[in-house]
mmCIF file of N, CA, C and O in Angstrom:
data_model
loop_
_atom_site.group_PDB
_atom_site.id
_atom_site.type_symbol
_atom_site.label_atom_id
_atom_site.label_comp_id
_atom_site.label_asym_id
_atom_site.label_seq_id
_atom_site.Cartn_x
_atom_site.Cartn_y
_atom_site.Cartn_z
ATOM 1 N N MET O 1 -13.156 10.852 -12.999
ATOM 2 C CA MET O 1 -12.080 11.227 -12.104
ATOM 3 C C MET O 1 -11.009 10.149 -12.176
ATOM 4 O O MET O 1 -11.292 8.965 -12.172
ATOM 5 N N ALA O 2 -9.793 10.559 -12.229
ATOM 6 C CA ALA O 2 -8.674 9.629 -12.327
ATOM 7 C C ALA O 2 -8.332 9.044 -10.960
ATOM 8 O O ALA O 2 -8.497 9.701 -9.940
ATOM 9 N N ARG O 3 -7.904 7.788 -10.972
ATOM 10 C CA ARG O 3 -7.489 7.118 -9.739
ATOM 11 C C ARG O 3 -6.136 6.473 -9.965
ATOM 12 O O ARG O 3 -5.824 6.030 -11.052
ATOM 13 N N THR O 4 -5.356 6.401 -8.902
ATOM 14 C CA THR O 4 -4.077 5.715 -8.930
ATOM 15 C C THR O 4 -4.178 4.483 -8.051
ATOM 16 O O THR O 4 -4.615 4.581 -6.905
ATOM 17 N N VAL O 5 -3.801 3.323 -8.588
ATOM 18 C CA VAL O 5 -3.795 2.097 -7.799
ATOM 19 C C VAL O 5 -2.462 2.028 -7.066
ATOM 20 O O VAL O 5 -1.402 1.971 -7.680
ATOM 21 N N LEU O 6 -2.525 2.043 -5.736
ATOM 22 C CA LEU O 6 -1.316 1.982 -4.925
ATOM 23 C C LEU O 6 -0.840 0.546 -4.718
ATOM 24 O O LEU O 6 0.357 0.287 -4.662
ATOM 25 N N GLU O 7 -1.797 -0.396 -4.576
ATOM 26 C CA GLU O 7 -1.445 -1.797 -4.315
ATOM 27 C C GLU O 7 -2.640 -2.688 -4.635
ATOM 28 O O GLU O 7 -3.780 -2.249 -4.570
ATOM 29 N N ARG O 8 -2.371 -3.948 -4.969
ATOM 30 C CA ARG O 8 -3.409 -4.965 -5.234
ATOM 31 C C ARG O 8 -3.242 -6.101 -4.245
ATOM 32 O O ARG O 8 -2.122 -6.497 -3.938
ATOM 33 N N PHE O 9 -4.375 -6.634 -3.762
ATOM 34 C CA PHE O 9 -4.362 -7.757 -2.831
ATOM 35 C C PHE O 9 -5.369 -8.793 -3.310
ATOM 36 O O PHE O 9 -6.492 -8.446 -3.671
ATOM 37 N N PRO O 10 -5.014 -10.076 -3.321
ATOM 38 C CA PRO O 10 -5.972 -11.106 -3.723
ATOM 39 C C PRO O 10 -7.136 -11.157 -2.740
ATOM 40 O O PRO O 10 -6.964 -10.946 -1.542
ATOM 41 N N ALA O 11 -8.312 -11.432 -3.281
ATOM 42 C CA ALA O 11 -9.511 -11.461 -2.446
ATOM 43 C C ALA O 11 -9.550 -12.679 -1.531
ATOM 44 O O ALA O 11 -10.258 -12.671 -0.532
ATOM 45 N N GLY O 12 -8.809 -13.715 -1.808
ATOM 46 C CA GLY O 12 -8.863 -14.941 -1.017
ATOM 47 C C GLY O 12 -7.842 -14.985 0.101
ATOM 48 O O GLY O 12 -7.183 -16.002 0.279
ATOM 49 N N GLY O 13 -7.710 -13.907 0.850
ATOM 50 C CA GLY O 13 -6.737 -13.899 1.947
ATOM 51 C C GLY O 13 -7.171 -14.785 3.098
ATOM 52 O O GLY O 13 -8.302 -15.275 3.133
ATOM 53 N N PRO O 14 -6.307 -15.008 4.074
ATOM 54 C CA PRO O 14 -6.651 -15.839 5.223
ATOM 55 C C PRO O 14 -7.821 -15.252 6.007
ATOM 56 O O PRO O 14 -7.986 -14.045 6.072
ATOM 57 N N ARG O 15 -8.612 -16.121 6.599
ATOM 58 C CA ARG O 15 -9.784 -15.693 7.361
ATOM 59 C C ARG O 15 -9.360 -14.761 8.503
ATOM 60 O O ARG O 15 -8.426 -15.036 9.239
ATOM 61 N N GLY O 16 -10.061 -13.636 8.613
ATOM 62 C CA GLY O 16 -9.760 -12.674 9.659
ATOM 63 C C GLY O 16 -8.632 -11.725 9.318
ATOM 64 O O GLY O 16 -8.272 -10.866 10.105
ATOM 65 N N SER O 17 -8.063 -11.862 8.127
ATOM 66 C CA SER O 17 -6.963 -10.997 7.706
ATOM 67 C C SER O 17 -7.509 -9.962 6.721
ATOM 68 O O SER O 17 -8.265 -10.296 5.816
ATOM 69 N N TRP O 18 -7.139 -8.716 6.904
ATOM 70 C CA TRP O 18 -7.597 -7.632 6.041
ATOM 71 C C TRP O 18 -6.385 -6.840 5.529
ATOM 72 O O TRP O 18 -6.205 -5.669 5.873
ATOM 73 N N PRO O 19 -5.511 -7.454 4.731
ATOM 74 C CA PRO O 19 -4.278 -6.763 4.334
ATOM 75 C C PRO O 19 -4.520 -5.483 3.533
ATOM 76 O O PRO O 19 -3.780 -4.511 3.697
ATOM 77 N N ALA O 20 -5.544 -5.449 2.694
ATOM 78 C CA ALA O 20 -5.807 -4.236 1.913
ATOM 79 C C ALA O 20 -6.231 -3.103 2.836
ATOM 80 O O ALA O 20 -5.778 -1.963 2.685
ATOM 81 N N GLU O 21 -7.099 -3.408 3.809
ATOM 82 C CA GLU O 21 -7.539 -2.378 4.756
ATOM 83 C C GLU O 21 -6.374 -1.889 5.611
ATOM 84 O O GLU O 21 -6.262 -0.694 5.895
ATOM 85 N N GLU O 22 -5.510 -2.802 6.023
ATOM 86 C CA GLU O 22 -4.355 -2.412 6.838
ATOM 87 C C GLU O 22 -3.394 -1.531 6.031
ATOM 88 O O GLU O 22 -2.870 -0.544 6.548
ATOM 89 N N PHE O 23 -3.177 -1.872 4.773
ATOM 90 C CA PHE O 23 -2.311 -1.078 3.908
ATOM 91 C C PHE O 23 -2.905 0.317 3.703
ATOM 92 O O PHE O 23 -2.198 1.325 3.793
ATOM 93 N N ALA O 24 -4.215 0.374 3.440
ATOM 94 C CA ALA O 24 -4.876 1.665 3.233
ATOM 95 C C ALA O 24 -4.807 2.517 4.498
ATOM 96 O O ALA O 24 -4.559 3.723 4.422
ATOM 97 N N GLN O 25 -5.004 1.901 5.657
ATOM 98 C CA GLN O 25 -4.932 2.643 6.916
ATOM 99 C C GLN O 25 -3.535 3.224 7.127
ATOM 100 O O GLN O 25 -3.385 4.374 7.547
ATOM 101 N N ALA O 26 -2.508 2.460 6.820
ATOM 102 C CA ALA O 26 -1.138 2.955 6.950
ATOM 103 C C ALA O 26 -0.901 4.147 6.015
ATOM 104 O O ALA O 26 -0.228 5.103 6.383
ATOM 105 N N ARG O 27 -1.465 4.111 4.794
ATOM 106 C CA ARG O 27 -1.316 5.235 3.869
ATOM 107 C C ARG O 27 -2.081 6.462 4.385
ATOM 108 O O ARG O 27 -1.621 7.589 4.252
ATOM 109 N N ARG O 28 -3.274 6.237 4.970
ATOM 110 C CA ARG O 28 -4.037 7.365 5.532
ATOM 111 C C ARG O 28 -3.278 8.014 6.675
ATOM 112 O O ARG O 28 -3.306 9.238 6.827
ATOM 113 N N GLU O 29 -2.575 7.212 7.470
ATOM 114 C CA GLU O 29 -1.769 7.760 8.565
ATOM 115 C C GLU O 29 -0.603 8.594 8.025
ATOM 116 O O GLU O 29 -0.096 9.463 8.721
ATOM 117 N N GLU O 30 -0.185 8.330 6.787
ATOM 118 C CA GLU O 30 0.857 9.119 6.124
ATOM 119 C C GLU O 30 0.292 10.377 5.467
ATOM 120 O O GLU O 30 1.026 11.161 4.897
ATOM 121 N N GLY O 31 -1.029 10.526 5.500
ATOM 122 C CA GLY O 31 -1.659 11.717 4.930
ATOM 123 C C GLY O 31 -2.257 11.531 3.552
ATOM 124 O O GLY O 31 -2.738 12.488 2.954
ATOM 125 N N LEU O 32 -2.246 10.307 3.015
ATOM 126 C CA LEU O 32 -2.854 10.050 1.711
ATOM 127 C C LEU O 32 -4.310 9.651 1.893
ATOM 128 O O LEU O 32 -4.662 8.990 2.865
ATOM 129 N N ALA O 33 -5.141 10.025 0.958
ATOM 130 C CA ALA O 33 -6.562 9.670 1.006
ATOM 131 C C ALA O 33 -6.774 8.326 0.314
ATOM 132 O O ALA O 33 -7.371 8.236 -0.754
ATOM 133 N N ALA O 34 -6.268 7.267 0.923
ATOM 134 C CA ALA O 34 -6.349 5.924 0.329
ATOM 135 C C ALA O 34 -7.658 5.260 0.722
ATOM 136 O O ALA O 34 -8.150 5.441 1.837
ATOM 137 N N GLU O 35 -8.210 4.490 -0.209
ATOM 138 C CA GLU O 35 -9.420 3.712 0.078
ATOM 139 C C GLU O 35 -9.341 2.371 -0.629
ATOM 140 O O GLU O 35 -8.569 2.200 -1.571
ATOM 141 N N VAL O 36 -10.140 1.431 -0.162
ATOM 142 C CA VAL O 36 -10.137 0.079 -0.715
ATOM 143 C C VAL O 36 -11.382 -0.104 -1.570
ATOM 144 O O VAL O 36 -12.487 0.243 -1.148
ATOM 145 N N VAL O 37 -11.195 -0.634 -2.780
ATOM 146 C CA VAL O 37 -12.301 -0.977 -3.667
ATOM 147 C C VAL O 37 -12.091 -2.406 -4.156
ATOM 148 O O VAL O 37 -10.983 -2.936 -4.107
ATOM 149 N N MET O 38 -13.167 -3.012 -4.624
ATOM 150 C CA MET O 38 -13.103 -4.394 -5.114
ATOM 151 C C MET O 38 -13.095 -4.392 -6.628
ATOM 152 O O MET O 38 -13.932 -3.745 -7.258
ATOM 153 N N ASP O 39 -12.130 -5.085 -7.216
ATOM 154 C CA ASP O 39 -12.108 -5.327 -8.655
ATOM 155 C C ASP O 39 -12.691 -6.725 -8.840
ATOM 156 O O ASP O 39 -11.999 -7.735 -8.651
ATOM 157 N N ILE O 40 -13.967 -6.788 -9.159
ATOM 158 C CA ILE O 40 -14.675 -8.071 -9.230
ATOM 159 C C ILE O 40 -14.113 -8.952 -10.346
ATOM 160 O O ILE O 40 -13.940 -10.156 -10.166
ATOM 161 N N GLU O 41 -13.806 -8.363 -11.499
ATOM 162 C CA GLU O 41 -13.296 -9.149 -12.624
ATOM 163 C C GLU O 41 -11.962 -9.806 -12.295
ATOM 164 O O GLU O 41 -11.700 -10.925 -12.713
ATOM 165 N N ALA O 42 -11.106 -9.123 -11.539
ATOM 166 C CA ALA O 42 -9.794 -9.671 -11.188
ATOM 167 C C ALA O 42 -9.823 -10.407 -9.851
ATOM 168 O O ALA O 42 -8.819 -10.998 -9.465
ATOM 169 N N ASP O 43 -10.962 -10.380 -9.142
ATOM 170 C CA ASP O 43 -11.114 -10.992 -7.826
ATOM 171 C C ASP O 43 -10.002 -10.517 -6.889
ATOM 172 O O ASP O 43 -9.261 -11.298 -6.307
ATOM 173 N N ALA O 44 -9.891 -9.174 -6.803
ATOM 174 C CA ALA O 44 -8.836 -8.576 -5.989
ATOM 175 C C ALA O 44 -9.336 -7.294 -5.345
ATOM 176 O O ALA O 44 -10.264 -6.650 -5.846
ATOM 177 N N PHE O 45 -8.732 -6.958 -4.215
ATOM 178 C CA PHE O 45 -8.981 -5.677 -3.580
ATOM 179 C C PHE O 45 -7.892 -4.713 -4.039
ATOM 180 O O PHE O 45 -6.712 -5.074 -4.080
ATOM 181 N N LEU O 46 -8.287 -3.499 -4.391
ATOM 182 C CA LEU O 46 -7.342 -2.478 -4.819
ATOM 183 C C LEU O 46 -7.330 -1.357 -3.790
ATOM 184 O O LEU O 46 -8.376 -0.925 -3.331
ATOM 185 N N VAL O 47 -6.146 -0.902 -3.451
ATOM 186 C CA VAL O 47 -6.027 0.298 -2.616
ATOM 187 C C VAL O 47 -5.763 1.426 -3.597
ATOM 188 O O VAL O 47 -4.773 1.406 -4.338
ATOM 189 N N ILE O 48 -6.688 2.388 -3.629
ATOM 190 C CA ILE O 48 -6.601 3.461 -4.610
ATOM 191 C C ILE O 48 -6.504 4.821 -3.929
ATOM 192 O O ILE O 48 -6.797 4.968 -2.742
ATOM 193 N N MET O 49 -6.098 5.791 -4.723
ATOM 194 C CA MET O 49 -6.080 7.180 -4.290
ATOM 195 C C MET O 49 -6.592 8.006 -5.460
ATOM 196 O O MET O 49 -6.124 7.839 -6.594
ATOM 197 N N HIS O 50 -7.568 8.864 -5.211
ATOM 198 C CA HIS O 50 -8.084 9.735 -6.259
ATOM 199 C C HIS O 50 -7.059 10.811 -6.563
ATOM 200 O O HIS O 50 -6.398 11.327 -5.669
ATOM 201 N N GLN O 51 -6.926 11.142 -7.842
ATOM 202 C CA GLN O 51 -6.004 12.202 -8.258
ATOM 203 C C GLN O 51 -6.591 13.547 -7.866
ATOM 204 O O GLN O 51 -7.772 13.789 -8.072
ATOM 205 N N PRO O 52 -5.774 14.425 -7.312
ATOM 206 C CA PRO O 52 -6.294 15.756 -6.982
ATOM 207 C C PRO O 52 -6.626 16.529 -8.247
ATOM 208 O O PRO O 52 -5.971 16.364 -9.280
ATOM 209 N N ARG O 53 -7.644 17.343 -8.152
ATOM 210 C CA ARG O 53 -8.015 18.173 -9.290
ATOM 211 C C ARG O 53 -7.040 19.332 -9.407
ATOM 212 O O ARG O 53 -6.573 19.851 -8.405
ATOM 213 N N PRO O 54 -6.751 19.757 -10.639
ATOM 214 C CA PRO O 54 -5.886 20.924 -10.789
ATOM 215 C C PRO O 54 -6.588 22.159 -10.227
ATOM 216 O O PRO O 54 -7.817 22.240 -10.245
ATOM 217 N N PRO O 55 -5.838 23.114 -9.703
ATOM 218 C CA PRO O 55 -6.472 24.306 -9.147
ATOM 219 C C PRO O 55 -7.259 25.056 -10.214
ATOM 220 O O PRO O 55 -6.822 25.167 -11.358
ATOM 221 N N GLN O 56 -8.406 25.546 -9.827
ATOM 222 C CA GLN O 56 -9.258 26.297 -10.729
ATOM 223 C C GLN O 56 -8.831 27.762 -10.710
ATOM 224 O O GLN O 56 -8.496 28.290 -9.651
ATOM 225 N N PRO O 57 -8.845 28.425 -11.860
ATOM 226 C CA PRO O 57 -8.519 29.850 -11.852
ATOM 227 C C PRO O 57 -9.562 30.621 -11.055
ATOM 228 O O PRO O 57 -10.743 30.295 -11.089
ATOM 229 N N ARG O 58 -9.098 31.595 -10.317
ATOM 230 C CA ARG O 58 -10.016 32.392 -9.499
ATOM 231 C C ARG O 58 -10.756 33.388 -10.367
ATOM 232 O O ARG O 58 -10.178 34.045 -11.216
ATOM 233 N N SER O 59 -12.015 33.508 -10.115
ATOM 234 C CA SER O 59 -12.822 34.504 -10.789
ATOM 235 C C SER O 59 -12.539 35.861 -10.151
ATOM 236 O O SER O 59 -12.293 35.959 -8.955
ATOM 237 N N ARG O 60 -12.579 36.906 -10.922
ATOM 238 C CA ARG O 60 -12.349 38.211 -10.312
ATOM 239 C C ARG O 60 -13.525 38.622 -9.467
ATOM 240 O O ARG O 60 -13.467 39.609 -8.744
ATOM 241 N N TYR O 61 -14.616 37.873 -9.515
ATOM 242 C CA TYR O 61 -15.788 38.160 -8.697
ATOM 243 C C TYR O 61 -15.919 37.171 -7.553
ATOM 244 O O TYR O 61 -16.993 36.901 -7.076
ATOM 245 N N SER O 62 -14.818 36.632 -7.086
ATOM 246 C CA SER O 62 -14.848 35.605 -6.040
ATOM 247 C C SER O 62 -15.019 36.189 -4.651
ATOM 248 O O SER O 62 -15.034 35.467 -3.678
ATOM 249 N N GLY O 63 -15.127 37.504 -4.536
ATOM 250 C CA GLY O 63 -15.275 38.111 -3.226
ATOM 251 C C GLY O 63 -13.971 38.676 -2.706
ATOM 252 O O GLY O 63 -13.964 39.476 -1.788
ATOM 253 N N ALA O 64 -12.862 38.268 -3.283
ATOM 254 C CA ALA O 64 -11.566 38.805 -2.856
ATOM 255 C C ALA O 64 -11.359 40.152 -3.527
ATOM 256 O O ALA O 64 -11.710 40.338 -4.688
ATOM 257 N N PRO O 65 -10.816 41.117 -2.793
ATOM 258 C CA PRO O 65 -10.596 42.426 -3.416
ATOM 259 C C PRO O 65 -9.566 42.346 -4.532
ATOM 260 O O PRO O 65 -8.617 41.583 -4.475
ATOM 261 N N GLU O 66 -9.799 43.111 -5.570
ATOM 262 C CA GLU O 66 -8.886 43.183 -6.711
ATOM 263 C C GLU O 66 -7.623 43.924 -6.279
ATOM 264 O O GLU O 66 -7.704 44.940 -5.593
ATOM 265 N N PRO O 67 -6.412 43.419 -6.610
ATOM 266 C CA PRO O 67 -5.219 44.149 -6.248
ATOM 267 C C PRO O 67 -5.207 45.519 -6.912
ATOM 268 O O PRO O 67 -5.549 45.661 -8.077
ATOM 269 N N ARG O 68 -4.827 46.525 -6.139
ATOM 270 C CA ARG O 68 -4.847 47.891 -6.645
ATOM 271 C C ARG O 68 -3.469 48.249 -7.199
ATOM 272 O O ARG O 68 -2.459 48.038 -6.554
ATOM 273 N N VAL O 69 -3.454 48.792 -8.403
ATOM 274 C CA VAL O 69 -2.212 49.206 -9.042
ATOM 275 C C VAL O 69 -2.238 50.717 -9.169
ATOM 276 O O VAL O 69 -3.163 51.270 -9.759
ATOM 277 N N GLU O 70 -1.263 51.387 -8.604
ATOM 278 C CA GLU O 70 -1.186 52.843 -8.668
ATOM 279 C C GLU O 70 -0.246 53.242 -9.799
ATOM 280 O O GLU O 70 0.818 52.665 -9.969
ATOM 281 N N ALA O 71 -0.632 54.235 -10.533
ATOM 282 C CA ALA O 71 0.231 54.783 -11.588
ATOM 283 C C ALA O 71 1.268 55.688 -10.941
ATOM 284 O O ALA O 71 0.945 56.463 -10.049
ATOM 285 N N ALA O 72 2.492 55.593 -11.381
ATOM 286 C CA ALA O 72 3.566 56.436 -10.827
ATOM 287 C C ALA O 72 3.451 57.828 -11.415
ATOM 288 O O ALA O 72 3.261 58.008 -12.610
ATOM 289 N N ALA O 73 3.528 58.853 -10.559
ATOM 290 C CA ALA O 73 3.469 60.251 -11.014
ATOM 291 C C ALA O 73 4.822 60.663 -11.561
ATOM 292 O O ALA O 73 5.846 60.346 -10.986
ATOM 293 N N ARG O 74 4.807 61.344 -12.702
ATOM 294 C CA ARG O 74 6.073 61.786 -13.300
ATOM 295 C C ARG O 74 6.178 63.264 -13.265
ATOM 296 O O ARG O 74 5.369 64.036 -13.362
#
């Protein structure tokens, strides 16, 4: 699954400060599904958002009635 990095924060922030969590919370309040993950190799917190999946084509057997097409009488 693809992810988009919205922002990076160094892991060594001041004690009691959670800038990545605060940034992610502000994005969630805007309606984005932001979350915080740790990039251990870079020693940083990343605020990410998962890419939405493209819509799947509907099966004609999905339970929805098939649209009815009437032939015009001539």
